[in-house]
Short mmCIF file of C-alpha atoms and ligand atoms in Angstrom, two decimals:
data_model
loop_
_atom_site.label_atom_id
_atom_site.label_comp_id
_atom_site.label_asym_id
_atom_site.label_seq_id
_atom_site.Cartn_x
_atom_site.Cartn_y
_atom_site.Cartn_z
CA MET A 1 28.43 -28.90 33.79
CA THR A 2 27.65 -25.71 35.75
CA VAL A 3 29.04 -22.50 34.32
CA LEU A 4 29.17 -19.09 35.92
CA VAL A 5 29.26 -15.82 34.00
CA THR A 6 30.25 -12.71 35.96
CA GLY A 7 28.95 -9.45 34.55
CA ALA A 8 25.98 -11.42 33.17
CA ALA A 9 23.74 -8.36 32.81
CA GLY A 10 26.30 -6.47 30.72
CA PHE A 11 26.73 -6.17 26.96
CA VAL A 12 29.14 -9.06 26.35
CA GLY A 13 28.16 -11.11 29.43
CA SER A 14 24.45 -11.32 28.55
CA THR A 15 25.26 -12.29 24.94
CA LEU A 16 27.57 -15.00 26.25
CA CYS A 17 24.81 -16.32 28.57
CA ASP A 18 22.41 -16.54 25.60
CA ALA A 19 24.92 -18.69 23.70
CA LEU A 20 25.89 -20.87 26.67
CA LEU A 21 22.25 -21.71 27.40
CA MET A 22 22.17 -23.75 24.20
CA SER A 23 24.41 -26.34 25.90
CA GLY A 24 23.16 -26.38 29.50
CA PRO A 25 22.33 -24.42 32.63
CA VAL A 26 23.97 -21.05 33.21
CA ARG A 27 24.36 -19.07 36.41
CA GLY A 28 25.04 -15.36 36.17
CA VAL A 29 26.29 -12.89 38.71
CA ASP A 30 25.97 -9.12 38.49
CA ILE A 31 25.58 -6.18 40.86
CA PHE A 32 24.11 -3.72 38.33
CA THR A 33 26.74 -1.02 38.75
CA PRO A 34 25.42 2.47 37.91
CA TYR A 35 27.88 3.04 35.00
CA TYR A 36 24.84 2.88 32.76
CA SER A 37 21.16 2.34 33.45
CA ARG A 38 19.76 -0.73 35.14
CA ALA A 39 16.88 -0.62 32.65
CA LEU A 40 19.29 -1.34 29.77
CA LYS A 41 20.85 -4.22 31.70
CA GLU A 42 17.40 -5.62 32.57
CA GLY A 43 16.66 -5.42 28.83
CA ASN A 44 19.80 -7.51 28.17
CA LEU A 45 18.46 -10.13 30.59
CA GLU A 46 14.90 -10.18 29.25
CA SER A 47 14.95 -13.51 27.42
CA LEU A 48 17.39 -15.06 29.91
CA ARG A 49 15.01 -14.41 32.80
CA THR A 50 12.30 -16.52 31.15
CA ASP A 51 14.61 -19.53 30.75
CA PRO A 52 14.42 -22.01 33.66
CA ASN A 53 18.03 -23.00 32.98
CA PHE A 54 19.24 -19.48 33.80
CA SER A 55 19.65 -18.08 37.29
CA LEU A 56 21.06 -14.76 38.42
CA VAL A 57 22.81 -14.10 41.71
CA GLU A 58 22.84 -10.40 42.54
CA ALA A 59 26.20 -10.11 44.26
CA ASP A 60 29.17 -7.76 44.35
CA LEU A 61 32.38 -9.64 43.55
CA ALA A 62 34.34 -7.10 45.57
CA GLU A 63 32.27 -7.52 48.71
CA SER A 64 29.63 -10.26 48.84
CA PRO A 65 30.20 -13.84 49.94
CA LEU A 66 30.71 -15.80 46.70
CA GLU A 67 30.12 -19.40 47.84
CA GLU A 68 26.48 -19.45 46.65
CA ALA A 69 27.39 -18.15 43.20
CA LEU A 70 30.27 -20.63 42.83
CA GLU A 71 28.65 -23.73 44.26
CA GLY A 72 29.38 -26.68 41.96
CA VAL A 73 30.78 -24.43 39.23
CA GLU A 74 33.31 -25.95 36.83
CA VAL A 75 33.82 -23.10 34.38
CA VAL A 76 33.93 -19.38 35.17
CA PHE A 77 33.71 -16.65 32.55
CA HIS A 78 34.87 -13.48 34.29
CA LEU A 79 33.46 -10.42 32.51
CA ALA A 80 32.35 -8.29 35.46
CA GLY A 81 34.33 -5.10 35.59
CA GLN A 82 34.42 -1.37 35.21
CA PRO A 83 34.90 -0.60 31.50
CA GLY A 84 35.67 2.72 29.80
CA VAL A 85 39.03 4.32 29.12
CA ARG A 86 38.24 8.03 29.33
CA PRO A 87 36.59 8.13 32.79
CA SER A 88 39.37 6.08 34.42
CA TRP A 89 41.50 9.09 35.45
CA GLY A 90 41.38 11.01 38.72
CA ARG A 91 39.14 10.02 41.62
CA GLU A 92 37.32 7.42 39.51
CA PHE A 93 40.47 5.29 39.49
CA GLN A 94 39.62 3.83 42.87
CA ASN A 95 36.44 2.39 41.36
CA TYR A 96 38.48 0.81 38.51
CA VAL A 97 40.85 -0.75 41.04
CA ARG A 98 37.90 -2.07 43.04
CA GLN A 99 35.94 -3.58 40.13
CA ASN A 100 38.82 -4.77 37.95
CA VAL A 101 41.59 -5.70 40.38
CA PHE A 102 40.17 -6.34 43.82
CA ALA A 103 37.01 -8.08 42.53
CA THR A 104 39.16 -10.32 40.28
CA GLN A 105 41.45 -11.27 43.18
CA ARG A 106 38.43 -12.10 45.38
CA LEU A 107 36.89 -14.21 42.63
CA LEU A 108 40.15 -16.13 42.14
CA GLU A 109 40.41 -16.80 45.89
CA ALA A 110 36.80 -17.98 45.96
CA CYS A 111 37.47 -20.33 42.99
CA LEU A 112 40.32 -21.91 44.93
CA ALA A 113 38.17 -22.21 48.04
CA VAL A 114 35.29 -24.06 46.32
CA GLY A 115 37.74 -26.38 44.57
CA THR A 116 35.43 -27.39 41.68
CA VAL A 117 36.53 -24.79 39.11
CA LYS A 118 38.40 -26.39 36.21
CA LYS A 119 38.87 -23.26 34.08
CA LEU A 120 38.47 -19.49 34.36
CA VAL A 121 38.35 -17.34 31.23
CA TYR A 122 39.00 -13.65 31.89
CA ALA A 123 37.82 -10.83 29.60
CA SER A 124 40.96 -8.73 29.28
CA SER A 125 41.38 -5.87 26.85
CA SER A 126 43.44 -4.58 23.94
CA SER A 127 43.90 -1.51 26.17
CA VAL A 128 46.76 -3.33 27.89
CA TYR A 129 48.96 -2.65 24.81
CA GLY A 130 48.74 1.15 24.83
CA ASP A 131 50.33 2.60 21.68
CA ALA A 132 51.88 -0.63 20.46
CA GLU A 133 55.23 -0.76 18.69
CA SER A 134 53.90 -2.82 15.81
CA TYR A 135 50.65 -3.79 14.09
CA PRO A 136 49.06 -6.26 14.00
CA THR A 137 50.12 -6.60 17.62
CA ALA A 138 51.21 -9.96 19.00
CA GLU A 139 51.00 -11.08 22.63
CA THR A 140 54.82 -11.21 22.77
CA LEU A 141 54.98 -7.40 22.74
CA ALA A 142 55.46 -5.87 26.20
CA PRO A 143 52.14 -4.33 27.30
CA ARG A 144 52.37 -0.62 28.06
CA PRO A 145 48.88 0.70 28.82
CA VAL A 146 48.26 4.42 28.29
CA SER A 147 45.14 4.59 30.47
CA PRO A 148 44.44 3.77 34.12
CA TYR A 149 41.72 1.41 32.83
CA GLY A 150 44.36 -0.51 30.84
CA VAL A 151 46.56 -0.72 33.93
CA THR A 152 43.76 -2.37 35.92
CA LYS A 153 42.90 -4.83 33.13
CA LEU A 154 46.57 -5.82 32.90
CA ALA A 155 46.67 -6.29 36.69
CA GLY A 156 43.68 -8.64 36.33
CA GLU A 157 45.63 -10.71 33.78
CA HIS A 158 48.63 -10.91 36.06
CA LEU A 159 46.41 -12.07 38.92
CA CYS A 160 44.95 -14.84 36.73
CA GLU A 161 48.46 -15.94 35.81
CA LEU A 162 49.58 -15.85 39.48
CA TYR A 163 46.74 -18.11 40.59
CA ARG A 164 47.55 -20.48 37.72
CA THR A 165 51.26 -20.75 38.43
CA ASN A 166 51.01 -20.80 42.24
CA PHE A 167 47.83 -22.78 42.82
CA GLY A 168 47.17 -24.64 39.56
CA LEU A 169 43.88 -22.84 38.79
CA GLN A 170 43.57 -23.08 35.00
CA THR A 171 43.14 -19.54 33.68
CA ALA A 172 43.14 -17.86 30.28
CA SER A 173 43.02 -14.13 29.55
CA LEU A 174 41.49 -13.02 26.26
CA ARG A 175 42.40 -9.52 25.13
CA LEU A 176 39.20 -8.31 23.49
CA PHE A 177 39.52 -5.66 20.77
CA THR A 178 36.66 -3.08 20.68
CA VAL A 179 33.54 -5.23 20.77
CA TYR A 180 30.39 -4.16 18.90
CA GLY A 181 26.95 -5.56 18.13
CA PRO A 182 23.45 -5.50 19.66
CA ARG A 183 23.40 -4.35 23.34
CA GLN A 184 26.70 -2.47 23.00
CA ARG A 185 27.23 -0.18 26.01
CA PRO A 186 25.77 3.30 25.47
CA ASP A 187 29.14 5.00 26.08
CA MET A 188 30.82 3.16 23.18
CA GLY A 189 31.40 4.68 19.73
CA PHE A 190 29.00 2.66 17.58
CA SER A 191 26.18 3.02 20.10
CA ARG A 192 26.74 6.75 20.29
CA LEU A 193 26.82 6.99 16.49
CA LEU A 194 23.63 5.01 15.92
CA ASN A 195 21.77 6.75 18.75
CA ALA A 196 22.85 10.13 17.38
CA ALA A 197 21.50 9.14 13.96
CA LEU A 198 18.17 7.96 15.39
CA ASP A 199 17.75 11.00 17.66
CA GLY A 200 19.02 13.57 15.13
CA ASP A 201 21.74 14.49 17.64
CA THR A 202 25.38 15.33 17.08
CA PHE A 203 28.14 12.74 17.37
CA THR A 204 31.34 13.76 19.15
CA LEU A 205 34.39 12.46 17.29
CA TYR A 206 37.57 12.52 19.39
CA GLY A 207 40.68 13.08 17.27
CA ASP A 208 41.00 13.50 13.50
CA GLY A 209 39.06 10.38 12.55
CA ARG A 210 42.15 8.68 11.14
CA GLN A 211 42.64 6.60 14.30
CA THR A 212 42.04 2.91 13.59
CA ARG A 213 40.41 0.11 15.56
CA ASP A 214 40.14 -3.62 15.17
CA PHE A 215 36.39 -3.96 15.75
CA THR A 216 35.17 -7.38 16.89
CA TYR A 217 31.61 -8.61 16.59
CA VAL A 218 30.16 -9.71 19.92
CA GLU A 219 29.18 -13.18 18.70
CA ASP A 220 32.73 -13.79 17.50
CA VAL A 221 33.93 -12.85 20.99
CA VAL A 222 31.41 -15.21 22.56
CA ARG A 223 32.53 -18.08 20.29
CA ALA A 224 36.16 -17.39 21.23
CA MET A 225 35.39 -17.44 24.96
CA ILE A 226 33.45 -20.71 24.74
CA ALA A 227 36.08 -22.40 22.55
CA CYS A 228 38.80 -21.25 24.95
CA ALA A 229 36.90 -22.60 27.97
CA ARG A 230 36.49 -25.99 26.27
CA SER A 231 40.17 -26.26 25.36
CA PRO A 232 42.95 -27.23 27.76
CA TRP A 233 44.91 -24.11 26.73
CA CYS A 234 45.92 -21.49 29.32
CA GLY A 235 47.67 -18.17 28.73
CA VAL A 236 47.02 -14.83 27.04
CA ALA A 237 45.48 -14.43 23.57
CA ASN A 238 44.21 -11.59 21.40
CA VAL A 239 40.63 -11.74 20.16
CA GLY A 240 40.20 -9.26 17.31
CA GLY A 241 37.74 -8.93 14.46
CA GLY A 242 40.29 -9.50 11.73
CA SER A 243 40.11 -6.12 10.04
CA ARG A 244 41.32 -2.69 10.99
CA ILE A 245 39.42 0.39 9.91
CA ASP A 246 39.61 4.12 10.64
CA MET A 247 36.80 6.10 12.27
CA ARG A 248 36.12 8.14 9.12
CA SER A 249 35.35 4.96 7.21
CA VAL A 250 33.20 3.72 10.10
CA ILE A 251 31.17 6.93 9.98
CA SER A 252 30.67 6.51 6.22
CA ILE A 253 29.42 2.94 6.71
CA VAL A 254 26.99 4.09 9.40
CA GLN A 255 25.76 7.04 7.34
CA ALA A 256 25.04 4.69 4.44
CA LEU A 257 22.61 2.93 6.81
CA THR A 258 21.17 5.89 8.68
CA GLY A 259 21.56 9.00 6.54
CA PRO A 260 23.75 11.97 7.46
CA ILE A 261 24.97 12.47 11.04
CA SER A 262 26.21 15.81 12.29
CA ILE A 263 29.77 15.44 13.65
CA VAL A 264 31.35 17.59 16.37
CA HIS A 265 35.15 17.39 16.55
CA GLU A 266 37.02 17.23 19.86
CA SER A 267 40.69 16.71 20.56
CA PRO A 268 41.81 13.16 21.28
CA ALA A 269 40.93 12.10 24.81
CA LYS A 270 43.68 11.20 27.28
CA GLY A 271 44.01 7.43 27.46
CA ASP A 272 42.71 6.79 23.92
CA VAL A 273 45.25 4.89 21.84
CA ARG A 274 45.88 5.89 18.26
CA ASP A 275 45.50 2.47 16.67
CA THR A 276 44.67 -1.13 17.50
CA ALA A 277 45.06 -4.27 15.41
CA ALA A 278 45.18 -7.82 16.69
CA ASP A 279 47.46 -10.61 15.61
CA ILE A 280 45.06 -13.50 16.25
CA GLY A 281 47.55 -16.32 15.54
CA VAL A 282 47.61 -17.57 19.16
CA ALA A 283 43.81 -17.76 19.46
CA GLN A 284 43.66 -19.44 16.05
CA SER A 285 46.10 -22.21 16.90
CA ALA A 286 45.15 -22.61 20.59
CA PHE A 287 41.38 -22.95 20.24
CA GLY A 288 40.52 -22.53 16.56
CA TYR A 289 39.34 -18.91 16.69
CA ALA A 290 38.36 -17.32 13.37
CA PRO A 291 36.22 -14.15 13.27
CA SER A 292 33.33 -14.43 10.85
CA MET A 293 31.39 -11.14 10.87
CA LYS A 294 32.16 -8.37 8.37
CA LEU A 295 31.92 -4.88 9.84
CA ALA A 296 29.21 -3.57 7.48
CA ASP A 297 27.03 -6.66 8.14
CA GLY A 298 27.54 -6.52 11.91
CA MET A 299 26.75 -2.83 11.93
CA ARG A 300 23.48 -3.47 10.07
CA VAL A 301 22.46 -6.13 12.62
CA MET A 302 23.28 -3.72 15.43
CA PHE A 303 21.27 -0.92 13.83
CA GLU A 304 18.22 -3.14 13.33
CA ALA A 305 18.43 -4.40 16.92
CA LEU A 306 18.62 -0.85 18.26
CA ARG A 307 15.62 0.22 16.18
CA HIS A 308 13.65 -2.79 17.40
CA GLN A 309 14.60 -2.13 21.04
CA ARG A 310 13.47 1.49 20.74
CA ALA A 311 10.20 0.49 19.08
CA VAL A 312 9.25 -1.99 21.83
CA SER A 313 10.21 0.35 24.66
CA ALA A 314 8.42 3.38 23.12
P1 NAD B 1 29.37 -3.91 30.76
O1 NAD B 1 29.57 -2.73 31.65
O2 NAD B 1 28.22 -3.91 29.83
O3 NAD B 1 29.30 -5.22 31.65
C1 NAD B 1 30.03 -5.38 32.85
C2 NAD B 1 29.04 -5.87 33.92
O4 NAD B 1 29.78 -6.14 35.12
C3 NAD B 1 27.99 -4.82 34.30
O5 NAD B 1 26.67 -5.34 34.11
C4 NAD B 1 28.25 -4.51 35.78
O6 NAD B 1 27.07 -4.28 36.52
C5 NAD B 1 28.99 -5.78 36.23
N1 NAD B 1 29.89 -5.56 37.37
C6 NAD B 1 30.86 -4.62 37.47
N2 NAD B 1 31.49 -4.72 38.66
C7 NAD B 1 30.91 -5.77 39.32
C8 NAD B 1 31.13 -6.39 40.58
N3 NAD B 1 32.04 -5.93 41.45
N4 NAD B 1 30.36 -7.44 40.93
C9 NAD B 1 29.41 -7.92 40.08
N5 NAD B 1 29.16 -7.36 38.85
C10 NAD B 1 29.89 -6.31 38.49
O7 NAD B 1 30.75 -4.09 29.96
P2 NAD B 1 31.08 -4.93 28.64
O8 NAD B 1 31.33 -3.99 27.54
O9 NAD B 1 30.09 -6.03 28.47
O10 NAD B 1 32.49 -5.55 29.05
C11 NAD B 1 32.56 -6.81 29.72
C12 NAD B 1 34.02 -7.08 30.08
O11 NAD B 1 34.82 -7.15 28.90
C13 NAD B 1 34.64 -6.02 30.99
O12 NAD B 1 35.45 -6.66 31.95
C14 NAD B 1 35.50 -5.21 30.03
O13 NAD B 1 36.64 -4.65 30.69
C15 NAD B 1 35.91 -6.26 29.01
N6 NAD B 1 36.18 -5.69 27.68
C16 NAD B 1 35.16 -5.14 26.96
C17 NAD B 1 35.42 -4.60 25.71
C18 NAD B 1 34.34 -3.99 24.86
O14 NAD B 1 34.66 -3.51 23.77
N7 NAD B 1 33.08 -3.99 25.29
C19 NAD B 1 36.73 -4.64 25.20
C20 NAD B 1 37.73 -5.21 25.97
C21 NAD B 1 37.44 -5.75 27.21
#
């Protein structure tokens, strides 16, 4: 079975490719957007590039012809996109619309055109909920994003659902809750915290530190995506890490690993939600999802991986 992973050079996409390679050939597609450095993305691909069962098509989903990338593909994991809540305001919004909405629509059209795709799993986001009315949040709650990023991720979900109901393309949207682990994007909280600790820099904490997140370990996310692709289930499901924790406690856990970090306080950023917590009942019953990594353990693995990466690139 040929599988295609879009966003294969990214944090979650490259980790998914590593796991998928254990069961057969994997094709990736990525355009190496400049949101963060190509060198980091090439680092994510390092072991994949040496595997003869992996191939990478450098193509822009919003622009390039997609026939080559999709030839013979039966399962598509769609992770390519423009992430990041805070930069999604103002002029940057057009980039979010391009990478998250237009690129998704083009990919869905191309899947229909090739006619071999049996399932598409889309990496949606907890950002679609905005400040939810209840926690843990279930999929039945009306999504009300509070950031332009969340709006575009929700539009992507709606597109997946439209192509399912109108054209019979089997699609599933997984709402990922703050993913962490080795290769985490450099703009994300844990990466910034660990890098600050290793560089002796300050860490900017937005808000009072009492905001909570449902952090999800990247390998749990990868397992959820693969299990979803193998199941006949279609729809929308939360994928959370199973525990909600506030930023103050996160900082304490990290400091126990790294020693003290100097914190600079800033007001909450526009578009940041106060809290997130996933009700994972749908994912559990639909495709047997159960998160397995405890935050302190996952954080330690991430810290060791970052130290190793710095040592080899020094
Ligand atoms: P990432 O930026 O590391 O990876 C995304 C990859 O997509 C990048 O390598 C980029 O070059 C590629 N890409 C972007 N636009 C493209 C296009 N038009 N054509 C081809 N490639 C393109 O991000 P990530 O953190 O790995 O997130 C992966 C996906 O999961 C994103 O869609 C994101 O919205 C979603 N998501 C991530 C999180 C998280 O916590 N990391 C949470 C919820 C949802």
